[in-house]
Amino acid sequence: MTSTDPNRLSEGMPALPNPGSRRVRLAILDDHEVLLDSLSSWIAVNAFDFDLALTAHTWLEMVHSDSFPTDLVFLDFQLKEPVSIEARVRTCRAAGAKVVVLSSLDTRESRDRALAAGASAFLSKSLPMREVMDVARDVMGVARETPPQREWRPLPTGATAHQRPKLSHGEEEALRLYVSGYSTNEVAAQMNVQYETAKTYLRRVREKYAKVGRPASKKSDLIRRAAEDGFLS
């Protein structure tokens, strides 16, 4: 098994036996709606060895779900709820779930708190999803030799009914930023354009998808279209 950064995994973690064809039941807790949708869509089309059994925006929503506990939980380090990371990790561990903490606050203190509470790994949200899922496989003792990951590139004309719209450079950049979790205001700032310009780019993206018979009026729909066409990295 490929070694993993020791700063991410707690020492002495025992490897679980390979579960064979059994998929790992996964839960994700994150109060950022767009990011949660983006993670869910990526996993659904790229990580076939994981069964995303539960997504939640709040701690209580997750622990009260009939699908909890799962085999593995992705926990957002920073939640608006007054429940410490230590309490959340220990509750998940007591229920029998392993924990990977994801955080935009990648500091030594936050890492030490999560690992000391019993998390199996602490990862920065800036990591590519492929790396995150490989660490999750290490945590669960699942071999990385999984079925080929689907890249969601368009098939030759006539081979599929899913036609990919032709986007301008600005429209494509706005789409990539938006489905990565940025708000429209943040997309405008990243692209160094006016808010109305960014808004127009995203409106045109939605219109072009609708014209090829693939509606994307909702955020979740747009994220799915982006995943299908290879815009999620």
C-alpha positions as a printed Julia matrix, in Angstrom:
233×3 Matrix{Float64}:
   0.0    0.0     0.0
   1.33   3.45   -0.88
   2.52   5.36    2.18
   0.65   8.46    3.32
   1.92  11.74    4.78
   2.43  11.05    8.51
   1.05  14.5     9.35
  -2.3   13.38    7.99
  -2.68   9.96    9.59
  -2.49   9.13   13.25
   0.33   6.8    14.21
  -0.24   3.14   14.91
  -3.53   2.96   13.01
  -4.31  -0.72   12.34
  -5.18  -1.64    8.78
  -8.54  -3.26    8.29
  -8.84  -6.36    6.17
  -9.7   -5.75    2.54
 -13.51  -5.88    2.34
 -13.41  -7.14   -1.23
 -16.35  -5.97   -3.26
 -18.1   -4.39   -0.28
 -18.46  -0.63   -0.67
 -17.49   1.65    2.19
 -20.54   3.46    3.6
 -19.63   7.13    3.84
 -21.23  10.14    5.56
 -20.27  13.78    4.97
 -20.97  16.61    7.42
 -20.36  20.11    6.04
 -22.44  23.26    6.51
 -21.34  24.73    3.16
 -24.18  23.69    0.83
 -22.36  24.19   -2.48
 -19.23  22.39   -1.26
 -21.34  19.51    0.08
 -23.08  19.16   -3.3
 -19.74  19.32   -5.09
 -18.17  16.61   -2.9
 -21.24  14.41   -3.28
 -21.32  14.73   -7.06
 -17.59  14.01   -7.41
 -17.75  10.9    -5.24
 -20.83   9.61   -7.06
 -19.07   9.65  -10.44
 -15.46   8.92   -9.47
 -15.32   6.78   -6.31
 -17.25   3.61   -7.08
 -15.91   1.8    -4.01
 -17.71   4.25   -1.68
 -21.43   4.35   -0.97
 -22.41   7.91    0.0
 -25.1    6.91    2.47
 -25.57  10.23    4.26
 -24.93  13.95    3.75
 -25.79  16.51    6.41
 -25.5   20.25    6.98
 -25.71  20.05   10.78
 -24.37  17.76   13.48
 -27.82  16.91   14.84
 -29.09  16.13   11.34
 -26.3   13.6    10.91
 -26.49  11.81   14.28
 -30.3   11.62   14.17
 -30.33  10.09   10.68
 -31.36   6.45   10.31
 -28.26   6.01    8.12
 -25.89   6.85   11.0
 -23.45   5.4    11.88
 -21.6    4.72    8.64
 -18.22   3.06    8.17
 -16.5    6.38    7.61
 -17.38  10.03    8.27
 -15.91  13.13    6.62
 -16.22  15.88    9.26
 -15.83  19.59    8.58
 -13.54  20.96   11.31
 -15.29  24.34   11.48
 -19.04  24.27   12.04
 -21.28  27.1    13.2
 -22.77  24.79   15.83
 -21.35  24.91   19.39
 -20.13  21.31   19.31
 -16.37  20.87   19.6
 -14.39  18.83   17.11
 -13.34  16.57   20.01
 -16.96  15.79   20.91
 -17.92  15.13   17.3
 -14.98  12.84   16.59
 -15.4   10.87   19.82
 -19.13  10.4    19.21
 -18.48   9.02   15.74
 -15.75   6.72   17.03
 -17.96   5.48   19.86
 -20.64   4.65   17.27
 -18.12   2.57   15.32
 -17.28   4.99   12.51
 -13.81   6.05   11.48
 -13.31   9.79   10.94
 -11.46  11.93    8.42
 -11.48  15.63    9.31
 -11.5   18.12    6.43
 -10.6   21.72    7.13
  -9.72  25.02    5.48
  -7.94  25.86    8.76
  -4.81  23.75    8.24
  -2.84  24.53   11.4
  -0.77  22.37   13.73
  -3.19  23.05   16.59
  -6.31  22.04   14.65
  -4.57  18.91   13.33
  -3.39  17.89   16.8
  -6.87  18.41   18.29
  -8.54  16.25   15.64
  -5.99  13.42   15.81
  -5.86  13.45   19.61
  -9.64  13.02   19.68
  -9.37   9.88   17.57
  -9.61  11.03   13.95
  -7.75   8.76   11.56
  -6.72  11.61    9.26
  -6.69  15.39    9.02
  -6.74  16.86    5.51
  -6.81  20.32    4.0
  -9.83  21.15    1.85
  -7.41  22.47   -0.77
  -6.31  18.92   -1.62
  -7.61  17.39   -4.88
 -10.49  14.99   -4.27
  -8.51  12.07   -5.7
  -5.94  12.49   -2.92
  -8.66  12.8    -0.28
 -10.28   9.57   -1.42
  -6.94   7.74   -1.54
  -6.34   8.7     2.11
  -9.88   7.48    2.88
  -8.99   4.14    1.29
  -5.87   3.92    3.44
  -7.91   4.65    6.55
 -10.42   1.92    5.68
  -7.81  -0.59    4.53
  -9.19  -0.59    0.99
  -6.76  -1.23   -1.86
  -6.21   1.7    -4.19
  -6.47  -0.61   -7.21
 -10.08   0.33   -7.85
 -11.99   0.2   -11.15
 -10.86   2.86  -13.66
 -12.2    6.26  -12.67
 -14.57   7.82  -15.09
 -13.28  11.1   -16.5
 -16.64  12.24  -17.85
 -15.29  13.35  -21.21
 -17.85  13.62  -24.03
 -18.11  10.61  -26.32
 -17.87  11.03  -30.12
 -20.83  12.67  -31.8
 -23.7   10.23  -32.15
 -22.4    7.91  -29.43
 -24.42   9.53  -26.65
 -27.49  11.66  -26.21
 -25.59  13.82  -23.69
 -24.42  16.64  -25.9
 -21.86  18.99  -24.36
 -22.59  22.68  -24.95
 -19.9   24.89  -26.43
 -18.85  27.36  -23.73
 -16.73  30.46  -24.16
 -13.52  30.78  -22.14
 -15.23  33.15  -19.68
 -18.27  30.89  -19.3
 -16.13  27.83  -18.68
 -13.96  29.62  -16.09
 -17.05  30.95  -14.28
 -18.56  27.45  -14.26
 -15.4   25.84  -12.84
 -15.19  28.4   -10.05
 -18.9   28.26   -9.24
 -19.09  24.47   -8.94
 -15.91  24.53   -6.82
 -17.83  26.34   -4.09
 -17.46  30.03   -4.92
 -20.47  32.35   -4.78
 -21.28  34.54   -7.79
 -19.64  37.5    -6.03
 -16.53  35.43   -5.39
 -16.49  34.19   -8.99
 -16.49  37.82  -10.14
 -13.6   38.65   -7.79
 -11.57  35.62   -8.9
 -12.09  36.51  -12.57
 -11.53  40.22  -11.93
 -14.82  41.15  -13.59
 -18.0   42.91  -12.48
 -20.67  40.96  -10.59
 -23.14  41.36  -13.48
 -20.57  39.95  -15.89
 -20.06  36.82  -13.77
 -23.81  36.49  -13.36
 -24.24  36.72  -17.15
 -21.59  34.03  -17.72
 -23.42  31.63  -15.4
 -26.81  32.47  -16.91
 -25.46  31.7   -20.38
 -24.01  28.4   -19.14
 -27.44  27.39  -17.84
 -29.11  28.49  -21.09
 -26.65  26.51  -23.22
 -27.17  23.36  -21.16
 -30.94  23.79  -21.46
 -30.63  24.11  -25.25
 -28.95  20.7   -25.51
 -31.63  19.1   -23.34
 -29.68  19.01  -20.09
 -31.37  21.48  -17.7
 -29.17  23.06  -15.04
 -31.38  25.66  -13.37
 -30.54  24.48   -9.83
 -27.09  24.58   -8.26
 -27.13  20.83   -7.73
 -28.06  20.25  -11.39
 -25.26  22.52  -12.57
 -22.76  20.65  -10.4
 -23.93  17.34  -11.91
 -23.52  18.72  -15.45
 -20.04  19.96  -14.56
 -19.15  16.51  -13.19
 -20.49  14.78  -16.31
 -18.44  17.03  -18.59
 -15.18  16.96  -16.64
 -15.27  20.42  -15.04
 -14.85  19.07  -11.48
 -11.22  18.47  -10.59
